[in-house]
Tab-separated table of C-alpha atoms in Angstrom:
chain	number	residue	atom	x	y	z
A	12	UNK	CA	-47.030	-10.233	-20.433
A	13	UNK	CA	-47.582	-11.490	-23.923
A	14	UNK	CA	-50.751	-11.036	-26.134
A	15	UNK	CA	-52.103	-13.610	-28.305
A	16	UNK	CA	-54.103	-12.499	-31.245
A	17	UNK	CA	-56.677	-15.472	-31.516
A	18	UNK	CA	-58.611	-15.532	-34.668
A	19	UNK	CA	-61.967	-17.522	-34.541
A	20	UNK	CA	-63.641	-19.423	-36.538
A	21	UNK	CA	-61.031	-18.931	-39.315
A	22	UNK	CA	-60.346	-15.358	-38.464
A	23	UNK	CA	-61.952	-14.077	-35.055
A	24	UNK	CA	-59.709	-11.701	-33.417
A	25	UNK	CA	-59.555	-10.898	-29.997
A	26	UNK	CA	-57.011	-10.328	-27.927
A	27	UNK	CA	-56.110	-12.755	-24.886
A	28	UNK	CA	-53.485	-11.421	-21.702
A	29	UNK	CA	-51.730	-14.790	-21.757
A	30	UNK	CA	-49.146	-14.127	-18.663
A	31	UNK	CA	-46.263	-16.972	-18.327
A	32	UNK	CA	-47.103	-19.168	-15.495
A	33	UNK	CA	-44.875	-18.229	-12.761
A	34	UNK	CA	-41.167	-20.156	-12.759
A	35	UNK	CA	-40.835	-22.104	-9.664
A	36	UNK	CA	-40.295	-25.580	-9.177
A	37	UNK	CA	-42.949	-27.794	-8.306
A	38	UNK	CA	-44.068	-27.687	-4.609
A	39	UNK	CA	-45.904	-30.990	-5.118
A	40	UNK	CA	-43.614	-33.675	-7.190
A	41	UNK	CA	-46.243	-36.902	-8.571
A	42	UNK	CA	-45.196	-39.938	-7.014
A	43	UNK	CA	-44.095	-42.684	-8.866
A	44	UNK	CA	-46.861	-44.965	-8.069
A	45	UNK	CA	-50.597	-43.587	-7.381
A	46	UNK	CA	-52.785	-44.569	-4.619
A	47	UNK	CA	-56.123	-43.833	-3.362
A	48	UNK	CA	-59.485	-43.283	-4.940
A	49	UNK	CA	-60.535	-40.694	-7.921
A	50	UNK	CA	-63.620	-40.228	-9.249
A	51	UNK	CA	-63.398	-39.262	-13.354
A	52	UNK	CA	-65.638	-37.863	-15.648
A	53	UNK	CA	-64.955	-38.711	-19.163
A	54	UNK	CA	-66.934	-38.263	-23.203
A	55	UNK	CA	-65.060	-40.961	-25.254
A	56	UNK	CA	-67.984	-43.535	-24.801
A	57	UNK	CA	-67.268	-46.978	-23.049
A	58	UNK	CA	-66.684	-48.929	-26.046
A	59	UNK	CA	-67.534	-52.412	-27.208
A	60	UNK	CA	-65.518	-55.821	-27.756
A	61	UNK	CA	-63.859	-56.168	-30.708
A	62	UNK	CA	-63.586	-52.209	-30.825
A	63	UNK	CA	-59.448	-51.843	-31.443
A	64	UNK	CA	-59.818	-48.204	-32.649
A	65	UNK	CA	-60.978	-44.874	-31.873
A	66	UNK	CA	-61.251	-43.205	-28.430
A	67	UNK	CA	-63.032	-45.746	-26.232
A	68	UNK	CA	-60.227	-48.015	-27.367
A	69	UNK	CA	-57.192	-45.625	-26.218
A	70	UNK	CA	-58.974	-44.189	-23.306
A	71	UNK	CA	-59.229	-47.857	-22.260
A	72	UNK	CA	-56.008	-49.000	-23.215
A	73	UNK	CA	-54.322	-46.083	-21.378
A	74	UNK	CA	-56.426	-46.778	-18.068
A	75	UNK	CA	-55.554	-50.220	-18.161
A	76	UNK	CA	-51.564	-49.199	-18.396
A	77	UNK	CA	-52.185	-46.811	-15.730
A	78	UNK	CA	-53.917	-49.397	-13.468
A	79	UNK	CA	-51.323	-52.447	-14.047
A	80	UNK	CA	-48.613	-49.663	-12.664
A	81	UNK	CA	-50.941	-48.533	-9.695
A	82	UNK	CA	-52.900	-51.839	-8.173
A	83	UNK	CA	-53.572	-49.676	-5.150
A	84	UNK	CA	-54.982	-46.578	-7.725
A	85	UNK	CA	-58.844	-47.122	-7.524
A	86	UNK	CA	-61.001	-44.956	-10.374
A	87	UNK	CA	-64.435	-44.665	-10.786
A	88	UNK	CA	-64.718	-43.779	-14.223
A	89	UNK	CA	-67.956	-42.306	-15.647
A	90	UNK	CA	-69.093	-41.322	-18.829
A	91	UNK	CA	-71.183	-37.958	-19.638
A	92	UNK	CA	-72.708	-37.261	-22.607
A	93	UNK	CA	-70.350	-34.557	-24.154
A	94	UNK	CA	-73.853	-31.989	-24.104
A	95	UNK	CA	-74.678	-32.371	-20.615
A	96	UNK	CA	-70.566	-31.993	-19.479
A	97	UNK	CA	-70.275	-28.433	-18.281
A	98	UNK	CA	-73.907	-27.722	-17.041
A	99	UNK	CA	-73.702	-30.406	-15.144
A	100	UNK	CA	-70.146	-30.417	-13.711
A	101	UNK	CA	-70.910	-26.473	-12.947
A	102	UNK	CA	-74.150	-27.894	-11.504
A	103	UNK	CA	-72.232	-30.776	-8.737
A	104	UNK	CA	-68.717	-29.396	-8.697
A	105	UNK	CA	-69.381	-27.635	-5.165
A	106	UNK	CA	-70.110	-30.869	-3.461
A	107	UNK	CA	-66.320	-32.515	-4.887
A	108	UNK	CA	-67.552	-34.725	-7.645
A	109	UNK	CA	-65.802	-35.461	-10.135
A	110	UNK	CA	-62.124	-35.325	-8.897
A	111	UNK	CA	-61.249	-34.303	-12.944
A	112	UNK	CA	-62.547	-35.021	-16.234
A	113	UNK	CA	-60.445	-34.969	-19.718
A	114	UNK	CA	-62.628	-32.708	-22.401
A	115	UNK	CA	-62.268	-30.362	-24.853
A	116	UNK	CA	-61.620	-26.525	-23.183
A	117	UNK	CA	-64.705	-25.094	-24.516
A	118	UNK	CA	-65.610	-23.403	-20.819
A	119	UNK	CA	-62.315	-22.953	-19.658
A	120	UNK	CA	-62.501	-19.604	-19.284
A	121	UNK	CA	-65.935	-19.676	-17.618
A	122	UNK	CA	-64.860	-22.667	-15.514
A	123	UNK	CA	-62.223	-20.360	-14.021
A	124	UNK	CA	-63.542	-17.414	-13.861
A	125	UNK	CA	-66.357	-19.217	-11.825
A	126	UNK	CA	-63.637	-21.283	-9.369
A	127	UNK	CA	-64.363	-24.753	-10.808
A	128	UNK	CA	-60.859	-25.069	-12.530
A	129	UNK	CA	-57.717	-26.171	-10.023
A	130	UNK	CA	-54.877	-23.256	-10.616
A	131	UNK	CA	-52.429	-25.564	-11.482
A	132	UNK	CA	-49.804	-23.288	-12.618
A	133	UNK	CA	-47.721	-24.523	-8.955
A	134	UNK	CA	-47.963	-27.856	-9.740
A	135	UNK	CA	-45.932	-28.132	-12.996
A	136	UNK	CA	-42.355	-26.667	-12.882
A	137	UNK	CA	-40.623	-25.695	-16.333
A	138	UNK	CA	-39.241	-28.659	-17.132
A	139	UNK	CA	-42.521	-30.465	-17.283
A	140	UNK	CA	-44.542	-27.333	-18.851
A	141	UNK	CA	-41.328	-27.340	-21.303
A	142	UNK	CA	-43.339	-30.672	-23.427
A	143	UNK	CA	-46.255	-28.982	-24.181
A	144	UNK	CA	-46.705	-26.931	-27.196
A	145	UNK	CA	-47.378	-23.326	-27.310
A	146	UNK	CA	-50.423	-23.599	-28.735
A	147	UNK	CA	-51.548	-26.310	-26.191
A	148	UNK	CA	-50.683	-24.193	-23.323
A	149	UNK	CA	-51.871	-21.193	-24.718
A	150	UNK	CA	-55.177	-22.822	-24.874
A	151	UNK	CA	-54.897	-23.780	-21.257
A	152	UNK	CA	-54.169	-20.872	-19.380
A	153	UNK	CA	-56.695	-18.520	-18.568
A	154	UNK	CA	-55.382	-14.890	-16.916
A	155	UNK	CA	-52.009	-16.357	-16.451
A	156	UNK	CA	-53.556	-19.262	-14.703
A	157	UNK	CA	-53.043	-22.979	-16.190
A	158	UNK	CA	-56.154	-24.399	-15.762
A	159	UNK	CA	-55.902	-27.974	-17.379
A	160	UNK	CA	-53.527	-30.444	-18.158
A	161	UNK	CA	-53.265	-30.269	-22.165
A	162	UNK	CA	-53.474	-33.709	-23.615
A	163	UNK	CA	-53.924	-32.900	-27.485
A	164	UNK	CA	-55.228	-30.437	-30.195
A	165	UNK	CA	-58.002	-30.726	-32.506
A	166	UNK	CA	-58.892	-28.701	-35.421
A	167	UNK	CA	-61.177	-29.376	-38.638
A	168	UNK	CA	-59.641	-30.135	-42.099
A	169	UNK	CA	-61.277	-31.852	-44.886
A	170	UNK	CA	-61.381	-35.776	-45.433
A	171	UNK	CA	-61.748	-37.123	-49.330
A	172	UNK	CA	-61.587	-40.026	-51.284
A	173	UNK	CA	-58.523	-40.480	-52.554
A	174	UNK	CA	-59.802	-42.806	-55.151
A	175	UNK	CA	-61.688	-40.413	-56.315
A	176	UNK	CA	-59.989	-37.404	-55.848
A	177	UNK	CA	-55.653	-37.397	-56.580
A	178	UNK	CA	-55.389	-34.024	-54.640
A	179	UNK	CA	-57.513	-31.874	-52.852
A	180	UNK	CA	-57.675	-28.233	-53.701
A	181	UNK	CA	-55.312	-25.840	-52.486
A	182	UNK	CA	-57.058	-22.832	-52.925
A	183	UNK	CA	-61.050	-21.587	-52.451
A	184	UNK	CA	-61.000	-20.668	-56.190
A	185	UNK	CA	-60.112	-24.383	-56.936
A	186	UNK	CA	-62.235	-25.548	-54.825
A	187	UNK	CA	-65.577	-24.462	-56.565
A	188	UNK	CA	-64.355	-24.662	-60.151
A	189	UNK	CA	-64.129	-28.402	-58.983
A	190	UNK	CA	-67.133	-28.394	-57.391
A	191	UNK	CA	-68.945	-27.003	-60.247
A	192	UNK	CA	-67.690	-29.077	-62.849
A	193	UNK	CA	-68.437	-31.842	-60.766
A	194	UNK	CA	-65.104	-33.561	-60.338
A	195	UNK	CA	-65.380	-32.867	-56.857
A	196	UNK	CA	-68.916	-34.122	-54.558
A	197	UNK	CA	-68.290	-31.505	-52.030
A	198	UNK	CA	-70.829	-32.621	-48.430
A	199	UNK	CA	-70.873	-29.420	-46.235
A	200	UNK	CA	-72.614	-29.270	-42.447
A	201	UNK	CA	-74.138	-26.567	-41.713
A	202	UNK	CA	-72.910	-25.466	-38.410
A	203	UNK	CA	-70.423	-22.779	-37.218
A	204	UNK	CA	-67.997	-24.616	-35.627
A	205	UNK	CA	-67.075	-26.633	-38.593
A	206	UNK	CA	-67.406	-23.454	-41.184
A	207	UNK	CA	-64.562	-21.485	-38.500
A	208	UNK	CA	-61.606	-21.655	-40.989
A	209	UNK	CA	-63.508	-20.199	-44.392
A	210	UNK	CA	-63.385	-16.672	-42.317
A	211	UNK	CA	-59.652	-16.842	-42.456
A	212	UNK	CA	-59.892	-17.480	-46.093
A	213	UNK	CA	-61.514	-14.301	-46.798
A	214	UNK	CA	-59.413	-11.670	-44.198
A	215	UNK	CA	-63.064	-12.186	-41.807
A	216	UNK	CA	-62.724	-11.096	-38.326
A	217	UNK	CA	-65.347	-11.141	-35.373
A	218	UNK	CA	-64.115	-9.383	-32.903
A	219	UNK	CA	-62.040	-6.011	-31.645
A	220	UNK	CA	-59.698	-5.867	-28.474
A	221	UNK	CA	-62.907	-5.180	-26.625
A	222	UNK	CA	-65.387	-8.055	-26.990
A	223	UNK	CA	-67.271	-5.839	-30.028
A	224	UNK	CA	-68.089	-7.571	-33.105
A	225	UNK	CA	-66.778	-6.081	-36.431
A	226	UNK	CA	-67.451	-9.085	-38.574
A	227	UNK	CA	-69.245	-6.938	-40.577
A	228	UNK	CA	-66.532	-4.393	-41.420
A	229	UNK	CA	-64.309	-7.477	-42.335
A	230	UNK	CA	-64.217	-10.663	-44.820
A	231	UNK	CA	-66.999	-12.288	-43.159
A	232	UNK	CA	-69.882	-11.232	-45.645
A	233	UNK	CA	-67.039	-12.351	-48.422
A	234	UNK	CA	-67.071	-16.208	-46.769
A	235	UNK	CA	-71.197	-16.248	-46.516
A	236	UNK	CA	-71.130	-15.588	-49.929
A	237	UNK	CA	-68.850	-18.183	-51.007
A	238	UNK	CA	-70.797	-20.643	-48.804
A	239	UNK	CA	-73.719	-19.881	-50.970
A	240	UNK	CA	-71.369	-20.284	-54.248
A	241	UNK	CA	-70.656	-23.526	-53.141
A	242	UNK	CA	-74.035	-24.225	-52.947
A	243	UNK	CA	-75.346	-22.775	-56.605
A	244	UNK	CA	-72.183	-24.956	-57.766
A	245	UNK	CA	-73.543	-28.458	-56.338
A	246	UNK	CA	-72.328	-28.542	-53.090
A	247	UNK	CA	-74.812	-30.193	-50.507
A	248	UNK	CA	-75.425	-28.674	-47.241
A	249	UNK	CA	-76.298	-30.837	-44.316
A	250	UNK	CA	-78.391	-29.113	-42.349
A	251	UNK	CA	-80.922	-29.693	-39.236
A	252	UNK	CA	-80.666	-31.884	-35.978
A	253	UNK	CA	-79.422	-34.900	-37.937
A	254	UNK	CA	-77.458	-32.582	-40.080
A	255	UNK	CA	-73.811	-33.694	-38.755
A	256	UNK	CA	-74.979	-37.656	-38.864
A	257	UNK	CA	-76.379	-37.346	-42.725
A	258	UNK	CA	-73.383	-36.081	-43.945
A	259	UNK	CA	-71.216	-38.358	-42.045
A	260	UNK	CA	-72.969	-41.149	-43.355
A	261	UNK	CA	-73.137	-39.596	-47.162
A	262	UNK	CA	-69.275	-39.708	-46.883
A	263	UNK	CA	-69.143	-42.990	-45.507
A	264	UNK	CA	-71.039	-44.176	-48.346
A	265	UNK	CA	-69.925	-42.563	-50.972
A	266	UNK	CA	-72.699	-39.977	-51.856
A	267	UNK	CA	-70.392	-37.550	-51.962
A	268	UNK	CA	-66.208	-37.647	-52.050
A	269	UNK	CA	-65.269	-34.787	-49.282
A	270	UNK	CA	-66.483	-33.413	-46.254
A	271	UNK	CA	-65.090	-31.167	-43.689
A	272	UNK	CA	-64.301	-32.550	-40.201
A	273	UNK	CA	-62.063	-33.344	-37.232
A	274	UNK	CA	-59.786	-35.864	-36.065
A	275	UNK	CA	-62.297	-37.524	-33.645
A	276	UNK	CA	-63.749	-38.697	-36.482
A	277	UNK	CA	-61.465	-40.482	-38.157
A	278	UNK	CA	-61.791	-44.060	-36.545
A	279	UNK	CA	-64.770	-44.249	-38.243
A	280	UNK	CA	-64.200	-42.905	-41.704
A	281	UNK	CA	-61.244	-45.280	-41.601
A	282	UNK	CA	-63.757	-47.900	-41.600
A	283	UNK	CA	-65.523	-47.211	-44.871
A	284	UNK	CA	-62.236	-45.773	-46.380
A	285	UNK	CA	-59.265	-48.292	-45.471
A	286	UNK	CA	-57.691	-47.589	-48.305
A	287	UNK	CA	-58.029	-44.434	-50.085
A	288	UNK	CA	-58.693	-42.214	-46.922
A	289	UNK	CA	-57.034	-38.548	-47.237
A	290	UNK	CA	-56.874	-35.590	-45.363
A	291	UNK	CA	-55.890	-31.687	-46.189
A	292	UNK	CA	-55.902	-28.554	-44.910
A	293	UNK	CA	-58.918	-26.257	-45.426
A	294	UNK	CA	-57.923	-24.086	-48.613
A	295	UNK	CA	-56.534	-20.819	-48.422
A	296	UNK	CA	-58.765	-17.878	-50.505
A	297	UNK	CA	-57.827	-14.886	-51.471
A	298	UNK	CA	-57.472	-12.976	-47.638
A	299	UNK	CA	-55.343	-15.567	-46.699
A	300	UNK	CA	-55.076	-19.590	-45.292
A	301	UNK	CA	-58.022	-21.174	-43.659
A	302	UNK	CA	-57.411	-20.646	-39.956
A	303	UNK	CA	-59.524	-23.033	-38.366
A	304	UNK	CA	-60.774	-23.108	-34.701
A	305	UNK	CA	-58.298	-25.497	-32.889
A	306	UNK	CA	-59.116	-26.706	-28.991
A	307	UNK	CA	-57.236	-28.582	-26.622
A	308	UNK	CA	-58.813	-31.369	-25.141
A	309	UNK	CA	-56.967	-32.049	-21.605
A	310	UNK	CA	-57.561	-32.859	-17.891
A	311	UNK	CA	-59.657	-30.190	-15.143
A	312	UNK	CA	-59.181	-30.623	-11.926
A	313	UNK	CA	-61.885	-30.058	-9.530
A	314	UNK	CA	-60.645	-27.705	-6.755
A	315	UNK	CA	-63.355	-29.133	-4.143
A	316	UNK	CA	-61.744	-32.410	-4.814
A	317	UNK	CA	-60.899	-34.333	-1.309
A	318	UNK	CA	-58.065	-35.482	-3.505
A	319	UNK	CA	-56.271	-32.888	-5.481
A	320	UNK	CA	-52.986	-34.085	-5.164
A	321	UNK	CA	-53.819	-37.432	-6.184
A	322	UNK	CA	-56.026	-36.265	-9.220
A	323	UNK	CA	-53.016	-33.742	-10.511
A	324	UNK	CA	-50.911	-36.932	-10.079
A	325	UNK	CA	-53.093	-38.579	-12.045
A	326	UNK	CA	-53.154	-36.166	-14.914
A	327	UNK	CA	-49.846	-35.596	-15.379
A	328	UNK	CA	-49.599	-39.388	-15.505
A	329	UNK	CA	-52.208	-39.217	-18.480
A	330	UNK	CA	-50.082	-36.785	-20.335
A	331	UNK	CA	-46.812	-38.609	-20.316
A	332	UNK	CA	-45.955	-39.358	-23.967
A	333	UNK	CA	-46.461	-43.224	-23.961
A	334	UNK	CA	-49.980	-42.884	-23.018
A	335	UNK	CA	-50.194	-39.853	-25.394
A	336	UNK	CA	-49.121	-42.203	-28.557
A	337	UNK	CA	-51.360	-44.092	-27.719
A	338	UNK	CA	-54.477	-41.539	-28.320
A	339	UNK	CA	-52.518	-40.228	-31.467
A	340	UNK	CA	-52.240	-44.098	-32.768
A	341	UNK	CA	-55.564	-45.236	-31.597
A	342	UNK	CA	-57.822	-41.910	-31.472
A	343	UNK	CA	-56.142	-39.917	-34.536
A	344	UNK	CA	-55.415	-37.483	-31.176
A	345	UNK	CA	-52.685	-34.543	-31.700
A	346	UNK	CA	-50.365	-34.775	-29.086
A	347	UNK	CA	-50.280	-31.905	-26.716
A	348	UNK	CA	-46.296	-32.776	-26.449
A	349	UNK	CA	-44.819	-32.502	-29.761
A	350	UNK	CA	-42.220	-34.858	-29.412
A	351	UNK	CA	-44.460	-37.266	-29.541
A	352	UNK	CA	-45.142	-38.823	-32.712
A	353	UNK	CA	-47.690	-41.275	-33.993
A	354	UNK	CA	-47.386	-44.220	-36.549
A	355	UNK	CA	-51.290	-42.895	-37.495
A	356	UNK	CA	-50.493	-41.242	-41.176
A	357	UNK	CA	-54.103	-39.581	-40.337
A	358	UNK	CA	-52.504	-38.051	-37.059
A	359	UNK	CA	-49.745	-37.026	-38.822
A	360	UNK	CA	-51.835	-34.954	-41.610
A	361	UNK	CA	-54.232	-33.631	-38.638
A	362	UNK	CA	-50.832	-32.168	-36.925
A	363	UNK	CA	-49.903	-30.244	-40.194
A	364	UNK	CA	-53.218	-28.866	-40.385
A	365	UNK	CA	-53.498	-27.821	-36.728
A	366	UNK	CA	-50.137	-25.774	-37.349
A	367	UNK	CA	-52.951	-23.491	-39.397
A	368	UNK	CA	-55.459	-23.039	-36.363
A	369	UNK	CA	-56.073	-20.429	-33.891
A	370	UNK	CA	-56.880	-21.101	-30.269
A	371	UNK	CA	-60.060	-20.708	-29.394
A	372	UNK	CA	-60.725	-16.990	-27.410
A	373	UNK	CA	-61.888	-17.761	-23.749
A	374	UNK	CA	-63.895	-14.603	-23.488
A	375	UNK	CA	-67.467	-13.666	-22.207
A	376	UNK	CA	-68.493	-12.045	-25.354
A	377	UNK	CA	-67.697	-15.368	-27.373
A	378	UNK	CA	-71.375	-17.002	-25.915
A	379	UNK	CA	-73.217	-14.865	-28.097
A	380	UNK	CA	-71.188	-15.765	-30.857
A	381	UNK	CA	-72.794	-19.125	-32.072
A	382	UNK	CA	-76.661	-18.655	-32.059
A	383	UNK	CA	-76.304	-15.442	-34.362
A	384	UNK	CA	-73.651	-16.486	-36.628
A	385	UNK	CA	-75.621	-20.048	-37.246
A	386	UNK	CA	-78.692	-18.153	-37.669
A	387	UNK	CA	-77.098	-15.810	-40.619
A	388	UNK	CA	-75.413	-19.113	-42.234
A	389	UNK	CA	-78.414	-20.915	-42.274
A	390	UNK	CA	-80.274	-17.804	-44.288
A	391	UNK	CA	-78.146	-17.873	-46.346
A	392	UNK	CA	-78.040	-21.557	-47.082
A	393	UNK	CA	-81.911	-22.080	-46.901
A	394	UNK	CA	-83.120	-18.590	-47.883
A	395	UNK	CA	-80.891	-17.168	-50.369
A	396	UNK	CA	-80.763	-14.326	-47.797
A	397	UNK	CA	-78.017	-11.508	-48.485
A	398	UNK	CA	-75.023	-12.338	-46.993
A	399	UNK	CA	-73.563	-9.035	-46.115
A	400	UNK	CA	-77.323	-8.348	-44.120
A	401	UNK	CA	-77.321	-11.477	-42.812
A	402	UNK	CA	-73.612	-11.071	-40.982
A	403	UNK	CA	-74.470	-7.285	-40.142
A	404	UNK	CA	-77.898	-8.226	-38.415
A	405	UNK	CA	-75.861	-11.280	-36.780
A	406	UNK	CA	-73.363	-8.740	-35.868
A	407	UNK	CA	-75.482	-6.740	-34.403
A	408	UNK	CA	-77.340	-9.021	-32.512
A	409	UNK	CA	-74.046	-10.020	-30.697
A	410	UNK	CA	-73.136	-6.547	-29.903
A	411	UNK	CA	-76.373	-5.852	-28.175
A	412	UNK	CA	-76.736	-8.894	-26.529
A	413	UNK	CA	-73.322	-8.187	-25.163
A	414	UNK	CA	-74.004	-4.823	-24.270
A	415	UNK	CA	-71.307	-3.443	-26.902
């Protein structure tokens, strides 16, 4: 029994039993060549002709390897809006549809705790568990339980212009001397997920051992009150439902030289930025480096499936590291195997900055996290409100809504 201290959003801790799956060989070897039918659910989008990049293209181009090896492997493949995923897989699961899907392992936890996640800790001996990184399987197993096949990481960093800027910032202090003098056009969105890793920055901490928020004994208030720094120095928040879209498309055209933001992304800013696209690490501050939330996209298995064996088949088949190169090369994806390596030099600068990030905590108490903690930022952006009330009134608004 091992514990994981998992820090989120920058520098959440909380304590995760993280048993070793259990060391037998594989009761169910994959078979060379796949047959039968599988239904998958999958978020990448279905792409468009002439689209050579980003993750329609290597979701594509890795189904159509998969199929030229398997002409008797038949897949229904179906797209889900990346909002509607869990609800609605929770929602059909019972009645075996999908088979598996590939997403991000926001509801692991919840997925297994509620029965909707195949066990597959029998199904992969330690040879083939051996390829995936420790952070990868870390954030797939649940209670000792591996509950999805890990096919890559993804964490936040920041993109900038590298025509415009020779270096990004190392450090927080940097950072908004650069922003204030305005050699630096700093475009900020104003949600938690992508603000994580400034906690870790600042020594912040959400959570105890039991589920009970102390973010306001911690750093946190400190990182609130450099968000609003950033502001009062010229930083621009993007805030609102078209928040994340406005300052992707400020970066894209030029309004302003950096932006915080993940690897999915980067097909696109590749577009606008062919040539002097960068990418670096969140800056440290003066409680430590940026520790930004990092999740592992990979494959669930439906355990009312009619065709388990075929769909863990199947998944291991999609984690093998040709087809995984070909996510890091097309999709900017981290490989969940770190042998793999990608001729992407954006992959390559995601990897380095996913060494920095903390798995994200598969805990109850975590739901009552995000509504709170985007509240208090969004005072303090919009209102000038106090940012050590803000993050206790947030913190206590978690607690009681947990029951802590």
């Amino acid at each position: 029994m091992r514990k994981l201290a998992a820090a989120i959003s920058g520098a959440i801790i909380v304590l995760i039993s993280c048993s070793s799956p259990v060391e037998t060989p594989s009761p169910r070897p994959s078979s060379s060549t796949l047959s039968g039918d599988l239904a998958i659910w999958q978020t990448y989008g279905s792409g468009a002709p002439g689209v050579t990049r980003g993750e329609p293209a290597a979701f594509n181009s890795a189904l159509d390897l998969v199929r030229a090896e398997n002409s008797d492997l038949h897949l229904t493949v179906t797209e889900v809006g990346f909002g509607n995923l869990f609800q609605t897989y929770q929602q059909q699961a019972g009645n075996g549809l999908p088979d598996l899907f590939i997403a991000p392992n926001d509801t692991a936890g919840d997925l297994s705790r509620a029965g909707l996640a195949l066990d597959l800790t029998s199904y992969f001996n330690a040879a083939e568990r051996s390829r995936f990184s420790e952070l990868a399987l870390s954030g797939s197993t649940i209670d000792g339980k591996l509950v999805q096949v890990p096919e890559s990481l993804k964490a936040v960093a920041v993109y900038y212009d590298t025509a415009k800027i020779a270096s990004f910032p190392t450090t927080t202090a940097d950072l908004l001397t650069r922003v204030q003098d305005r050699s630096i056009r700093l475009g900020l969105f104003q949600g938690m997920y992508h603000m994580f890793g400034w906690w870790g920055s600042f020594g912040g901490q959400l959570m105890d051992g039991t589920g009970k928020c102390i973010a306001d004994t911690t750093g946190v208030a400190d990182a609130y009150s450099y968000y609003a720094a950033l502001k009062a120095a010229g930083a621009t928040w993007y805030g609102g439902p078209d928040g994340f879209a406005n300052m992707a498309a400020a970066f894209s055209s030029g309004a302003v030289d950096a932006i915080i933001d993940g690897p999915w992304a980067g097909g696109g800013y590749l577009q606008t930025h062919p040539d002097n696209l960068g990418v670096a690490p969140l800056p440290a501050g003066p409680g430590g480096p940026a520790l930004p939330l990092t999740s592992v996209d990979g494959w669930t298995v439906n355990p009312n499936s009619a065709n388990v064996e075929l769909a863990v088949a199947f998944a291991k088949r999609m984690t093998q590291p040709d087809i995984l190169k070909i996510f890091a090369d097309l999709a900017v994806h981290i490989p969940a195997d770190a042998s793999v390596s990608s001729s992407d030099p954006l992959a390559a600068k995601f990897a380095a900055a996913v060494r920095f990030g903390l798995p994200r905590p598969q805990v109850p108490q975590l739901g009552a996290f995000w509504g709170y903690f985007g509240d208090a930022l969004n005072h303090v952006i919009d209102e000038a409100a106090d940012p050590a009330t803000a993050v206790a009134d947030a913190c206590a608004a978690m607690n009681s809504a947990n029951g802590l």
